[in-house]
Short mmCIF file of C-alpha atoms in Angstrom, two decimals:
data_model
loop_
_atom_site.label_atom_id
_atom_site.label_comp_id
_atom_site.label_asym_id
_atom_site.label_seq_id
_atom_site.Cartn_x
_atom_site.Cartn_y
_atom_site.Cartn_z
CA MET A 1 -82.84 -9.28 23.83
CA PRO A 2 -82.88 -5.70 25.07
CA GLN A 3 -82.41 -2.98 22.46
CA ASP A 4 -82.05 0.05 24.76
CA LEU A 5 -78.29 0.30 25.32
CA ASN A 6 -78.61 3.32 27.60
CA ALA A 7 -80.97 1.35 29.82
CA LEU A 8 -78.54 -1.58 29.95
CA THR A 9 -75.79 0.80 31.04
CA ASP A 10 -78.16 2.36 33.56
CA LEU A 11 -78.79 -1.11 34.97
CA LEU A 12 -75.06 -1.64 35.51
CA HIS A 13 -74.73 1.74 37.22
CA ALA A 14 -77.75 1.04 39.44
CA LEU A 15 -76.40 -2.35 40.50
CA SER A 16 -72.94 -0.90 41.09
CA ALA A 17 -74.46 1.76 43.37
CA ARG A 18 -76.00 -1.08 45.38
CA ASN A 19 -72.59 -2.82 45.74
CA TYR A 20 -73.77 -5.73 43.62
CA ALA A 21 -71.22 -8.44 42.83
CA PHE A 22 -71.62 -11.91 41.37
CA VAL A 23 -69.16 -14.48 40.00
CA SER A 24 -70.69 -16.72 37.33
CA PRO A 25 -70.03 -20.42 38.02
CA ASN A 26 -70.24 -23.34 35.64
CA ARG A 27 -73.60 -24.40 34.24
CA SER A 28 -74.07 -27.33 36.61
CA THR A 29 -73.78 -25.06 39.64
CA ALA A 30 -76.02 -22.44 38.03
CA ARG A 31 -78.68 -25.04 37.32
CA ARG A 32 -78.67 -26.35 40.89
CA MET A 33 -79.28 -22.84 42.22
CA PHE A 34 -81.86 -22.05 39.56
CA GLU A 35 -83.86 -25.14 40.51
CA ARG A 36 -84.03 -24.36 44.23
CA LEU A 37 -87.71 -23.52 44.07
CA ASP A 38 -88.26 -24.19 47.76
CA GLU A 39 -86.64 -20.86 48.55
CA ARG A 40 -87.75 -17.44 47.33
CA PRO A 41 -84.96 -15.15 46.11
CA ALA A 42 -83.55 -13.12 48.95
CA ASP A 43 -81.33 -10.56 47.25
CA LEU A 44 -80.15 -9.03 43.98
CA ARG A 45 -77.72 -11.88 43.39
CA ASP A 46 -80.64 -14.30 43.21
CA ILE A 47 -82.41 -12.11 40.66
CA PHE A 48 -79.57 -10.82 38.46
CA GLY A 49 -76.91 -13.48 39.09
CA TRP A 50 -78.68 -16.80 39.52
CA ASN A 51 -81.68 -15.65 37.43
CA ARG A 52 -84.08 -17.35 39.81
CA PRO A 53 -87.84 -16.68 39.73
CA PHE A 54 -88.90 -13.82 42.00
CA GLU A 55 -91.85 -11.69 43.01
CA ILE A 56 -92.09 -8.18 41.57
CA ALA A 57 -92.23 -6.74 45.09
CA ALA A 58 -88.65 -7.94 45.61
CA LEU A 59 -87.34 -5.23 43.25
CA ASP A 60 -87.11 -1.57 44.18
CA PRO A 61 -88.87 0.90 41.84
CA GLU A 62 -85.69 2.12 40.10
CA LEU A 63 -84.52 -1.33 39.09
CA LEU A 64 -88.02 -2.36 38.08
CA ALA A 65 -88.32 0.70 35.84
CA ILE A 66 -84.98 -0.03 34.18
CA LEU A 67 -85.92 -3.65 33.51
CA ARG A 68 -89.13 -2.53 31.89
CA ARG A 69 -87.19 -0.16 29.63
CA ILE A 70 -85.07 -3.04 28.33
CA ASP A 71 -87.90 -5.55 28.16
CA GLY A 72 -85.98 -7.33 30.88
CA LEU A 73 -88.81 -9.24 32.55
CA VAL A 74 -90.52 -12.46 31.61
CA GLN A 75 -93.25 -14.31 33.50
CA ASP A 76 -93.90 -18.05 33.54
CA ASP A 77 -95.46 -20.61 35.89
CA LEU A 78 -92.62 -20.14 38.37
CA GLY A 79 -92.92 -16.36 38.62
CA TRP A 80 -91.03 -13.40 37.18
CA ARG A 81 -87.49 -13.76 35.88
CA CYS A 82 -84.87 -11.33 34.58
CA THR A 83 -83.93 -11.77 30.91
CA VAL A 84 -80.32 -10.65 31.44
CA ARG A 85 -77.58 -11.64 33.83
CA VAL A 86 -74.93 -9.43 35.42
CA SER A 87 -71.54 -10.76 36.51
CA THR A 88 -68.36 -9.34 38.01
CA VAL A 89 -65.06 -9.81 36.17
CA HIS A 90 -61.88 -8.23 37.53
CA GLY A 91 -63.91 -5.80 39.58
CA GLY A 92 -66.12 -4.61 36.70
CA LEU A 93 -69.75 -5.45 35.97
CA PHE A 94 -70.75 -7.08 32.68
CA VAL A 95 -74.27 -7.71 31.41
CA HIS A 96 -74.82 -10.90 29.40
CA SER A 97 -77.50 -13.49 28.62
CA ALA A 98 -79.70 -14.94 31.33
CA PHE A 99 -79.54 -18.50 32.57
CA PRO A 100 -80.77 -20.85 31.18
CA ALA A 101 -79.39 -19.80 27.79
CA ASP A 102 -82.14 -18.59 25.49
CA GLY A 103 -81.15 -19.39 21.92
CA VAL A 104 -78.12 -20.38 19.87
CA ASP A 105 -76.82 -16.78 19.97
CA ALA A 106 -76.83 -16.53 23.77
CA VAL A 107 -73.84 -14.66 25.22
CA PHE A 108 -72.64 -16.03 28.53
CA LEU A 109 -69.81 -15.53 31.00
CA GLY A 110 -68.38 -18.25 33.21
CA PRO A 111 -65.18 -19.91 34.42
CA ASP A 112 -63.51 -19.59 31.00
CA THR A 113 -64.07 -15.83 31.15
CA TYR A 114 -62.22 -15.55 34.44
CA ARG A 115 -59.29 -17.65 33.22
CA PHE A 116 -59.15 -15.59 30.02
CA ALA A 117 -59.25 -12.32 31.95
CA ASP A 118 -56.51 -13.49 34.32
CA LEU A 119 -54.34 -14.51 31.37
CA ILE A 120 -54.77 -11.13 29.68
CA ALA A 121 -53.94 -9.28 32.89
CA ARG A 122 -50.71 -11.30 33.22
CA GLU A 123 -49.60 -11.28 29.60
CA ARG A 124 -50.64 -7.95 28.09
CA PRO A 125 -47.72 -5.65 27.24
CA THR A 126 -46.87 -3.09 29.91
CA GLY A 127 -46.28 -0.21 27.51
CA GLY A 128 -48.88 1.96 25.82
CA LEU A 129 -50.86 0.23 23.09
CA ARG A 130 -52.19 1.97 20.01
CA THR A 131 -54.58 -0.76 18.85
CA ILE A 132 -56.34 -3.60 20.70
CA LEU A 133 -58.54 -6.17 18.97
CA ASP A 134 -60.77 -8.71 20.73
CA VAL A 135 -61.82 -11.36 18.20
CA GLY A 136 -65.12 -13.10 18.97
CA THR A 137 -65.61 -10.67 21.82
CA GLY A 138 -68.91 -11.96 23.21
CA ALA A 139 -69.87 -9.54 25.98
CA GLY A 140 -66.52 -7.75 25.62
CA ALA A 141 -64.75 -8.83 28.79
CA GLY A 142 -61.42 -9.72 27.16
CA GLY A 143 -60.99 -6.55 25.12
CA LEU A 144 -62.20 -4.24 27.88
CA ILE A 145 -59.85 -5.74 30.45
CA ALA A 146 -56.98 -5.53 27.96
CA ALA A 147 -57.78 -1.84 27.41
CA ARG A 148 -57.75 -0.78 31.06
CA GLN A 149 -54.05 0.07 31.09
CA SER A 150 -54.10 1.76 27.67
CA PRO A 151 -56.67 4.57 27.76
CA ALA A 152 -55.47 6.05 24.48
CA ALA A 153 -55.72 2.82 22.50
CA ARG A 154 -58.15 2.20 19.67
CA VAL A 155 -60.26 -0.71 20.95
CA ILE A 156 -62.04 -3.00 18.47
CA LEU A 157 -64.50 -5.62 19.73
CA SER A 158 -65.58 -7.83 16.83
CA ASP A 159 -68.04 -10.71 16.65
CA VAL A 160 -70.36 -12.53 14.22
CA ASN A 161 -73.23 -12.16 16.70
CA PRO A 162 -75.21 -8.86 16.70
CA ARG A 163 -76.62 -9.75 20.10
CA ALA A 164 -73.10 -9.96 21.53
CA LEU A 165 -72.11 -6.61 20.08
CA ARG A 166 -75.09 -4.87 21.69
CA LEU A 167 -74.05 -6.21 25.07
CA ALA A 168 -70.38 -5.37 24.47
CA ARG A 169 -71.31 -1.77 23.66
CA ALA A 170 -73.28 -1.46 26.89
CA ASN A 171 -70.44 -2.94 28.93
CA ALA A 172 -67.92 -0.63 27.28
CA ALA A 173 -70.10 2.40 27.98
CA PHE A 174 -70.36 1.42 31.64
CA ALA A 175 -66.57 0.98 31.79
CA GLY A 176 -66.06 4.38 30.13
CA ILE A 177 -64.02 2.88 27.26
CA PRO A 178 -64.74 4.03 23.68
CA VAL A 179 -64.93 1.03 21.35
CA GLU A 180 -65.65 0.03 17.78
CA THR A 181 -67.91 -3.01 17.40
CA PRO A 182 -67.78 -4.35 13.83
CA LEU A 183 -69.90 -7.33 12.83
CA ALA A 184 -67.20 -9.60 11.44
CA SER A 185 -65.99 -13.18 11.26
CA GLY A 186 -62.56 -14.09 12.58
CA LEU A 187 -59.91 -11.50 11.73
CA ASP A 188 -61.98 -9.85 8.99
CA ALA A 189 -62.23 -6.59 10.97
CA ALA A 190 -58.54 -6.46 11.94
CA PRO A 191 -56.55 -3.39 10.85
CA PRO A 192 -53.26 -4.03 9.00
CA ALA A 193 -51.18 -3.57 12.18
CA VAL A 194 -52.48 -4.42 15.66
CA ASP A 195 -50.44 -4.11 18.84
CA LEU A 196 -52.51 -6.59 20.87
CA ILE A 197 -54.96 -9.25 19.75
CA VAL A 198 -56.87 -11.26 22.35
CA CYS A 199 -59.19 -14.13 21.57
CA ASN A 200 -61.01 -17.00 23.27
CA PRO A 201 -62.42 -19.06 20.37
CA PRO A 202 -65.00 -21.80 20.75
CA TYR A 203 -63.08 -25.06 21.13
CA ILE A 204 -65.62 -27.87 21.58
CA ALA A 205 -65.75 -30.62 18.94
CA GLY A 206 -69.04 -31.32 17.20
CA ALA A 207 -71.91 -29.29 15.80
CA SER A 208 -74.20 -28.03 18.54
CA GLY A 209 -75.23 -24.94 16.56
CA ARG A 210 -74.32 -22.64 19.47
CA ALA A 211 -72.38 -19.50 18.53
CA TYR A 212 -69.78 -19.87 21.28
CA LYS A 213 -69.30 -23.64 21.46
CA ASP A 214 -68.39 -25.29 18.16
CA GLY A 215 -64.67 -25.11 17.39
CA GLY A 216 -64.64 -26.95 14.07
CA ASP A 217 -62.51 -29.92 13.08
CA LEU A 218 -59.12 -30.86 14.60
CA HIS A 219 -61.15 -32.09 17.60
CA GLY A 220 -62.54 -28.58 18.11
CA ALA A 221 -59.26 -26.70 17.53
CA ARG A 222 -59.83 -25.42 13.99
CA LEU A 223 -61.04 -21.94 14.94
CA SER A 224 -58.20 -21.51 17.41
CA LEU A 225 -55.63 -22.41 14.77
CA ASP A 226 -57.26 -20.26 12.08
CA TRP A 227 -57.62 -17.19 14.30
CA ALA A 228 -54.06 -17.47 15.61
CA THR A 229 -52.62 -17.94 12.12
CA ALA A 230 -54.57 -15.01 10.69
CA GLY A 231 -53.73 -12.89 13.73
CA MET A 232 -49.99 -13.34 13.24
CA GLU A 233 -50.35 -11.71 9.84
CA ARG A 234 -51.98 -8.63 11.39
CA LEU A 235 -49.62 -7.96 14.29
CA SER A 236 -47.54 -4.82 14.26
CA PRO A 237 -43.75 -5.23 14.81
CA GLY A 238 -43.38 -6.38 18.41
CA GLY A 239 -47.14 -6.99 18.66
CA ARG A 240 -48.64 -9.75 20.75
CA LEU A 241 -51.49 -12.23 20.33
CA ILE A 242 -52.97 -13.81 23.45
CA LEU A 243 -54.96 -16.94 22.65
CA TYR A 244 -56.92 -18.73 25.36
CA THR A 245 -58.32 -22.03 24.20
CA GLY A 246 -58.70 -25.74 24.83
CA SER A 247 -56.94 -28.58 23.06
CA ALA A 248 -57.92 -32.26 23.00
CA ILE A 249 -54.97 -34.45 23.96
CA LEU A 250 -55.07 -37.58 21.83
CA ARG A 251 -53.72 -41.06 22.47
CA GLY A 252 -50.00 -40.98 23.03
CA GLY A 253 -50.21 -37.47 24.46
CA VAL A 254 -50.47 -35.86 21.03
CA ASP A 255 -51.54 -32.21 21.05
CA VAL A 256 -52.43 -31.50 17.42
CA LEU A 257 -53.15 -27.82 17.98
CA HIS A 258 -49.80 -27.24 19.66
CA GLU A 259 -48.00 -28.94 16.80
CA ARG A 260 -49.83 -26.93 14.15
CA LEU A 261 -49.23 -23.66 15.98
CA GLU A 262 -45.51 -24.35 16.29
CA THR A 263 -45.33 -24.86 12.53
CA ALA A 264 -47.28 -21.65 11.84
CA VAL A 265 -45.19 -19.59 14.26
CA GLU A 266 -41.91 -20.78 12.76
CA ALA A 267 -43.11 -20.10 9.21
CA ARG A 268 -43.95 -16.49 10.11
CA GLY A 269 -40.86 -15.70 12.13
CA CYS A 270 -42.81 -15.25 15.36
CA SER A 271 -42.20 -16.65 18.83
CA MET A 272 -44.62 -18.51 21.07
CA ARG A 273 -45.00 -19.26 24.75
CA TYR A 274 -47.24 -22.11 25.82
CA ALA A 275 -48.78 -22.74 29.23
CA GLU A 276 -51.25 -25.37 30.42
CA LEU A 277 -53.79 -23.68 32.69
CA ASP A 278 -56.06 -26.62 33.51
CA PRO A 279 -55.50 -30.28 32.59
CA ASP A 280 -59.16 -31.31 32.50
CA VAL A 281 -62.16 -29.12 31.62
CA PHE A 282 -65.63 -29.92 30.32
CA SER A 283 -65.08 -33.67 30.75
CA SER A 284 -68.82 -34.18 30.24
CA GLU A 285 -68.23 -33.38 26.56
CA LEU A 286 -66.46 -36.73 26.22
CA ARG A 287 -69.86 -38.43 26.19
CA ARG A 288 -70.60 -36.88 22.80
CA PRO A 289 -69.83 -38.83 19.59
CA ALA A 290 -67.55 -36.06 18.30
CA CYS A 291 -65.19 -36.71 21.22
CA ALA A 292 -65.17 -40.49 21.00
CA CYS A 293 -61.86 -41.99 22.11
CA THR A 294 -60.54 -38.53 23.03
CA PRO A 295 -59.13 -37.96 26.55
CA PRO A 296 -60.18 -34.81 28.48
CA ALA A 297 -59.37 -31.44 26.95
CA ARG A 298 -56.69 -29.33 28.51
CA GLN A 299 -56.87 -25.57 28.55
CA HIS A 300 -53.94 -23.70 27.10
CA SER A 301 -52.74 -20.23 26.45
CA ARG A 302 -50.42 -19.23 23.68
CA ARG A 303 -48.72 -15.93 23.17
#
Protein backbone atom coordinates (compact mmCIF):
# COMPACT_ATOMS: atom_id res chain seq x y z
CA MET A 1 0.00 0.00 0.00
CA PRO A 2 1.32 3.44 -0.87
CA GLN A 3 3.14 5.32 1.88
CA ASP A 4 3.51 8.73 0.18
CA LEU A 5 0.40 10.62 1.31
CA ASN A 6 1.33 13.73 -0.66
CA ALA A 7 1.51 11.64 -3.82
CA LEU A 8 -1.89 10.10 -3.11
CA THR A 9 -3.34 13.59 -2.74
CA ASP A 10 -1.55 14.66 -5.91
CA LEU A 11 -3.20 11.74 -7.70
CA LEU A 12 -6.65 12.93 -6.62
CA HIS A 13 -5.89 16.47 -7.77
CA ALA A 14 -4.55 15.22 -11.12
CA LEU A 15 -7.64 13.09 -11.75
CA SER A 16 -9.94 15.92 -10.68
CA ALA A 17 -8.22 18.23 -13.19
CA ARG A 18 -9.03 15.65 -15.88
CA ASN A 19 -12.73 15.61 -14.86
CA TYR A 20 -12.45 12.02 -13.67
CA ALA A 21 -15.54 10.48 -12.06
CA PHE A 22 -16.37 6.90 -11.18
CA VAL A 23 -19.12 5.29 -9.08
CA SER A 24 -18.03 2.01 -7.49
CA PRO A 25 -20.58 -0.78 -8.10
CA ASN A 26 -20.99 -4.05 -6.26
CA ARG A 27 -18.30 -6.71 -6.52
CA SER A 28 -20.14 -8.84 -9.07
CA THR A 29 -20.34 -5.93 -11.50
CA ALA A 30 -16.72 -4.98 -10.83
CA ARG A 31 -15.57 -8.52 -11.52
CA ARG A 32 -17.44 -8.71 -14.82
CA MET A 33 -15.73 -5.54 -16.03
CA PHE A 34 -12.34 -6.60 -14.68
CA GLU A 35 -12.54 -9.87 -16.62
CA ARG A 36 -13.32 -8.27 -19.98
CA LEU A 37 -9.89 -9.08 -21.36
CA ASP A 38 -11.05 -8.91 -24.96
CA GLU A 39 -11.03 -5.12 -24.74
CA ARG A 40 -8.07 -2.91 -23.86
CA PRO A 41 -8.80 -0.10 -21.40
CA ALA A 42 -9.94 3.00 -23.21
CA ASP A 43 -9.92 5.69 -20.54
CA LEU A 44 -9.01 6.64 -16.97
CA ARG A 45 -12.14 4.99 -15.61
CA ASP A 46 -10.87 1.63 -16.87
CA ILE A 47 -7.52 2.16 -15.18
CA PHE A 48 -8.43 3.86 -11.89
CA GLY A 49 -12.07 2.77 -11.51
CA TRP A 50 -12.38 -0.74 -12.89
CA ASN A 51 -8.68 -1.50 -12.21
CA ARG A 52 -8.39 -3.34 -15.52
CA PRO A 53 -5.00 -4.30 -17.00
CA PHE A 54 -3.57 -1.63 -19.29
CA GLU A 55 -0.51 -0.69 -21.32
CA ILE A 56 1.86 1.90 -19.86
CA ALA A 57 1.45 4.03 -22.98
CA ALA A 58 -2.19 4.57 -22.01
CA LEU A 59 -1.13 6.85 -19.12
CA ASP A 60 0.11 10.39 -19.59
CA PRO A 61 3.53 11.21 -18.06
CA GLU A 62 2.15 13.12 -15.04
CA LEU A 63 -0.11 10.31 -13.88
CA LEU A 64 2.58 7.72 -14.55
CA ALA A 65 5.06 9.67 -12.44
CA ILE A 66 2.58 9.96 -9.56
CA LEU A 67 1.84 6.24 -9.62
CA ARG A 68 5.53 5.48 -9.47
CA ARG A 69 5.87 7.74 -6.42
CA ILE A 70 3.24 5.74 -4.55
CA ASP A 71 4.37 2.35 -5.80
CA GLY A 72 1.03 2.30 -7.55
CA LEU A 73 1.83 -0.08 -10.41
CA VAL A 74 1.98 -3.84 -10.53
CA GLN A 75 2.65 -6.08 -13.55
CA ASP A 76 1.37 -9.59 -14.13
CA ASP A 77 0.58 -11.84 -17.10
CA LEU A 78 -2.34 -9.63 -18.09
CA GLY A 79 -0.37 -6.38 -18.16
CA TRP A 80 0.02 -3.40 -15.83
CA ARG A 81 -2.56 -2.62 -13.17
CA CYS A 82 -3.06 0.23 -10.70
CA THR A 83 -2.76 -0.74 -7.03
CA VAL A 84 -5.32 1.84 -5.88
CA ARG A 85 -8.83 2.72 -6.92
CA VAL A 86 -10.46 6.16 -7.06
CA SER A 87 -14.20 6.66 -6.69
CA THR A 88 -16.60 9.59 -6.57
CA VAL A 89 -18.86 10.03 -3.52
CA HIS A 90 -21.14 13.07 -3.27
CA GLY A 91 -19.04 14.90 -5.81
CA GLY A 92 -15.70 14.29 -4.08
CA LEU A 93 -12.92 11.88 -5.03
CA PHE A 94 -11.75 9.18 -2.63
CA VAL A 95 -8.78 6.87 -3.03
CA HIS A 96 -9.17 3.31 -1.69
CA SER A 97 -7.98 -0.24 -2.33
CA ALA A 98 -7.84 -1.68 -5.82
CA PHE A 99 -10.11 -4.41 -7.13
CA PRO A 100 -9.76 -7.34 -6.58
CA ALA A 101 -9.20 -6.75 -2.85
CA ASP A 102 -5.61 -7.42 -1.88
CA GLY A 103 -5.56 -8.65 1.71
CA VAL A 104 -7.76 -8.83 4.78
CA ASP A 105 -7.12 -5.13 5.51
CA ALA A 106 -8.31 -3.91 2.10
CA VAL A 107 -10.32 -0.68 2.22
CA PHE A 108 -13.09 -0.51 -0.35
CA LEU A 109 -15.99 1.73 -1.33
CA GLY A 110 -19.21 0.51 -2.90
CA PRO A 111 -23.01 0.68 -2.74
CA ASP A 112 -23.02 0.74 1.08
CA THR A 113 -20.81 3.84 0.98
CA TYR A 114 -23.31 5.70 -1.17
CA ARG A 115 -26.25 4.74 1.03
CA PHE A 116 -24.27 5.75 4.12
CA ALA A 117 -23.30 9.08 2.58
CA ASP A 118 -26.88 9.80 1.54
CA LEU A 119 -28.11 9.01 5.05
CA ILE A 120 -25.55 11.34 6.63
CA ALA A 121 -26.44 14.14 4.24
CA ARG A 122 -30.13 13.78 5.18
CA GLU A 123 -29.77 13.29 8.91
CA ARG A 124 -26.82 15.38 10.07
CA PRO A 125 -27.77 18.36 12.25
CA THR A 126 -28.16 21.64 10.40
CA GLY A 127 -26.42 23.76 13.02
CA GLY A 128 -22.70 24.16 13.60
CA LEU A 129 -20.99 21.12 15.07
CA ARG A 130 -18.02 21.29 17.41
CA THR A 131 -17.00 17.62 17.22
CA ILE A 132 -17.58 14.91 14.60
CA LEU A 133 -16.44 11.31 15.02
CA ASP A 134 -16.46 8.65 12.30
CA VAL A 135 -16.01 5.23 13.93
CA GLY A 136 -14.45 2.58 11.69
CA THR A 137 -13.88 5.26 9.10
CA GLY A 138 -12.31 3.15 6.33
CA ALA A 139 -11.33 5.62 3.60
CA GLY A 140 -13.05 8.44 5.50
CA ALA A 141 -16.09 9.06 3.32
CA GLY A 142 -18.64 9.20 6.15
CA GLY A 143 -16.77 11.61 8.40
CA LEU A 144 -15.64 13.87 5.57
CA ILE A 145 -19.14 14.19 4.15
CA ALA A 146 -20.50 14.89 7.64
CA ALA A 147 -17.89 17.64 8.07
CA ARG A 148 -18.66 19.54 4.87
CA GLN A 149 -21.25 21.80 6.50
CA SER A 150 -19.21 22.35 9.68
CA PRO A 151 -15.83 23.79 8.69
CA ALA A 152 -14.95 24.70 12.27
CA ALA A 153 -15.62 21.25 13.71
CA ARG A 154 -12.98 18.98 15.17
CA VAL A 155 -13.12 15.91 12.90
CA ILE A 156 -11.92 12.53 14.20
CA LEU A 157 -11.62 9.57 11.82
CA SER A 158 -10.82 6.43 13.81
CA ASP A 159 -10.14 2.86 12.71
CA VAL A 160 -8.31 -0.31 13.76
CA ASN A 161 -6.67 -0.50 10.33
CA PRO A 162 -3.50 1.58 9.72
CA ARG A 163 -3.96 1.13 5.99
CA ALA A 164 -7.39 2.76 6.20
CA LEU A 165 -6.08 5.71 8.17
CA ARG A 166 -3.40 6.44 5.57
CA LEU A 167 -6.05 6.59 2.87
CA ALA A 168 -8.40 8.66 5.05
CA ARG A 169 -5.64 11.21 5.65
CA ALA A 170 -5.02 11.53 1.91
CA ASN A 171 -8.73 11.93 1.19
CA ALA A 172 -9.08 14.54 3.92
CA ALA A 173 -6.11 16.49 2.58
CA PHE A 174 -7.64 16.49 -0.90
CA ALA A 175 -10.96 17.69 0.56
CA GLY A 176 -9.16 20.43 2.52
CA ILE A 177 -10.54 19.19 5.87
CA PRO A 178 -8.17 18.96 8.87
CA VAL A 179 -8.65 15.64 10.66
CA GLU A 180 -7.32 13.53 13.50
CA THR A 181 -6.82 9.85 12.65
CA PRO A 182 -6.33 7.78 15.82
CA LEU A 183 -5.71 4.05 15.59
CA ALA A 184 -8.50 2.80 17.84
CA SER A 185 -11.13 0.12 18.25
CA GLY A 186 -14.79 1.06 18.47
CA LEU A 187 -15.39 4.18 20.56
CA ASP A 188 -11.98 4.06 22.26
CA ALA A 189 -10.90 7.33 20.61
CA ALA A 190 -14.14 9.20 21.33
CA PRO A 191 -13.90 12.40 23.39
CA PRO A 192 -16.23 12.69 26.42
CA ALA A 193 -18.78 14.78 24.49
CA VAL A 194 -19.34 14.43 20.73
CA ASP A 195 -21.94 16.37 18.76
CA LEU A 196 -22.16 13.90 15.87
CA ILE A 197 -21.07 10.27 15.63
CA VAL A 198 -21.39 8.44 12.32
CA CYS A 199 -20.63 4.77 11.82
CA ASN A 200 -21.12 1.97 9.30
CA PRO A 201 -19.97 -1.16 11.15
CA PRO A 202 -19.34 -4.51 9.51
CA TYR A 203 -22.58 -6.48 9.75
CA ILE A 204 -22.04 -9.85 8.05
CA ALA A 205 -22.34 -13.00 10.17
CA GLY A 206 -19.41 -15.42 10.27
CA ALA A 207 -15.65 -15.18 10.45
CA SER A 208 -14.14 -14.29 7.10
CA GLY A 209 -11.14 -12.53 8.66
CA ARG A 210 -11.78 -9.37 6.60
CA ALA A 211 -11.51 -6.09 8.51
CA TYR A 212 -14.74 -4.62 7.12
CA LYS A 213 -16.99 -7.68 6.89
CA ASP A 214 -17.38 -9.63 10.13
CA GLY A 215 -20.03 -8.16 12.43
CA GLY A 216 -19.79 -10.64 15.30
CA ASP A 217 -22.59 -12.63 16.88
CA LEU A 218 -26.30 -11.67 16.90
CA HIS A 219 -26.29 -12.78 13.25
CA GLY A 220 -23.66 -10.14 12.45
CA ALA A 221 -25.21 -7.32 14.51
CA ARG A 222 -22.91 -7.36 17.54
CA LEU A 223 -20.59 -4.56 16.43
CA SER A 224 -23.53 -2.37 15.45
CA LEU A 225 -25.12 -2.82 18.86
CA ASP A 226 -21.84 -2.31 20.75
CA TRP A 227 -20.85 0.82 18.82
CA ALA A 228 -24.31 2.36 19.15
CA THR A 229 -24.49 1.62 22.87
CA ALA A 230 -21.03 3.00 23.53
CA GLY A 231 -21.73 6.00 21.31
CA MET A 232 -24.79 7.00 23.32
CA GLU A 233 -22.55 7.38 26.35
CA ARG A 234 -20.29 9.81 24.48
CA LEU A 235 -22.87 12.14 22.93
CA SER A 236 -23.04 15.72 24.08
CA PRO A 237 -26.48 17.04 25.18
CA GLY A 238 -28.57 17.14 22.01
CA GLY A 239 -25.92 15.15 20.13
CA ARG A 240 -26.75 12.68 17.41
CA LEU A 241 -25.50 9.24 16.37
CA ILE A 242 -26.14 8.08 12.82
CA LEU A 243 -25.76 4.32 12.46
CA TYR A 244 -25.97 2.68 9.05
CA THR A 245 -26.03 -1.09 9.25
CA GLY A 246 -27.72 -4.32 8.25
CA SER A 247 -29.89 -6.55 10.39
CA ALA A 248 -30.84 -10.18 9.75
CA ILE A 249 -34.60 -10.64 10.00
CA LEU A 250 -35.29 -13.99 11.64
CA ARG A 251 -38.27 -16.32 11.39
CA GLY A 252 -41.42 -14.58 12.49
CA GLY A 253 -40.06 -11.22 11.37
CA VAL A 254 -37.90 -10.82 14.46
CA ASP A 255 -35.29 -8.06 14.25
CA VAL A 256 -32.98 -8.77 17.19
CA LEU A 257 -30.83 -5.69 16.64
CA HIS A 258 -33.83 -3.37 16.61
CA GLU A 259 -35.11 -4.89 19.83
CA ARG A 260 -31.75 -4.58 21.58
CA LEU A 261 -31.31 -0.99 20.43
CA GLU A 262 -34.74 0.00 21.69
CA THR A 263 -33.84 -1.36 25.12
CA ALA A 264 -30.48 0.47 25.14
CA VAL A 265 -32.01 3.75 24.00
CA GLU A 266 -34.71 3.65 26.68
CA ALA A 267 -32.19 2.82 29.41
CA ARG A 268 -30.10 5.87 28.50
CA GLY A 269 -32.91 8.35 28.07
CA CYS A 270 -32.23 8.81 24.35
CA SER A 271 -34.60 8.75 21.39
CA MET A 272 -34.31 6.74 18.20
CA ARG A 273 -35.63 6.90 14.66
CA TYR A 274 -35.56 3.78 12.54
CA ALA A 275 -35.80 3.50 8.76
CA GLU A 276 -35.48 0.52 6.44
CA LEU A 277 -33.40 1.56 3.43
CA ASP A 278 -33.26 -1.72 1.50
CA PRO A 279 -35.15 -4.94 2.30
CA ASP A 280 -32.66 -7.35 0.74
CA VAL A 281 -28.89 -6.88 0.40
CA PHE A 282 -26.03 -9.34 0.03
CA SER A 283 -28.41 -12.28 -0.40
CA SER A 284 -25.47 -14.38 -1.58
CA GLU A 285 -24.29 -14.42 2.04
CA LEU A 286 -27.21 -16.72 2.87
CA ARG A 287 -25.27 -19.59 1.31
CA ARG A 288 -22.75 -19.43 4.16
CA PRO A 289 -23.20 -21.68 7.24
CA ALA A 290 -23.27 -18.66 9.58
CA CYS A 291 -26.49 -17.51 7.92
CA ALA A 292 -28.25 -20.86 7.85
CA CYS A 293 -32.02 -20.53 8.15
CA THR A 294 -31.74 -16.73 8.14
CA PRO A 295 -33.82 -14.72 5.62
CA PRO A 296 -32.13 -11.89 3.66
CA ALA A 297 -30.64 -9.02 5.63
CA ARG A 298 -32.33 -5.67 5.54
CA GLN A 299 -30.39 -2.44 5.70
CA HIS A 300 -31.36 0.00 8.39
CA SER A 301 -30.44 3.35 9.74
CA ARG A 302 -30.87 4.44 13.31
CA ARG A 303 -30.49 7.88 14.73
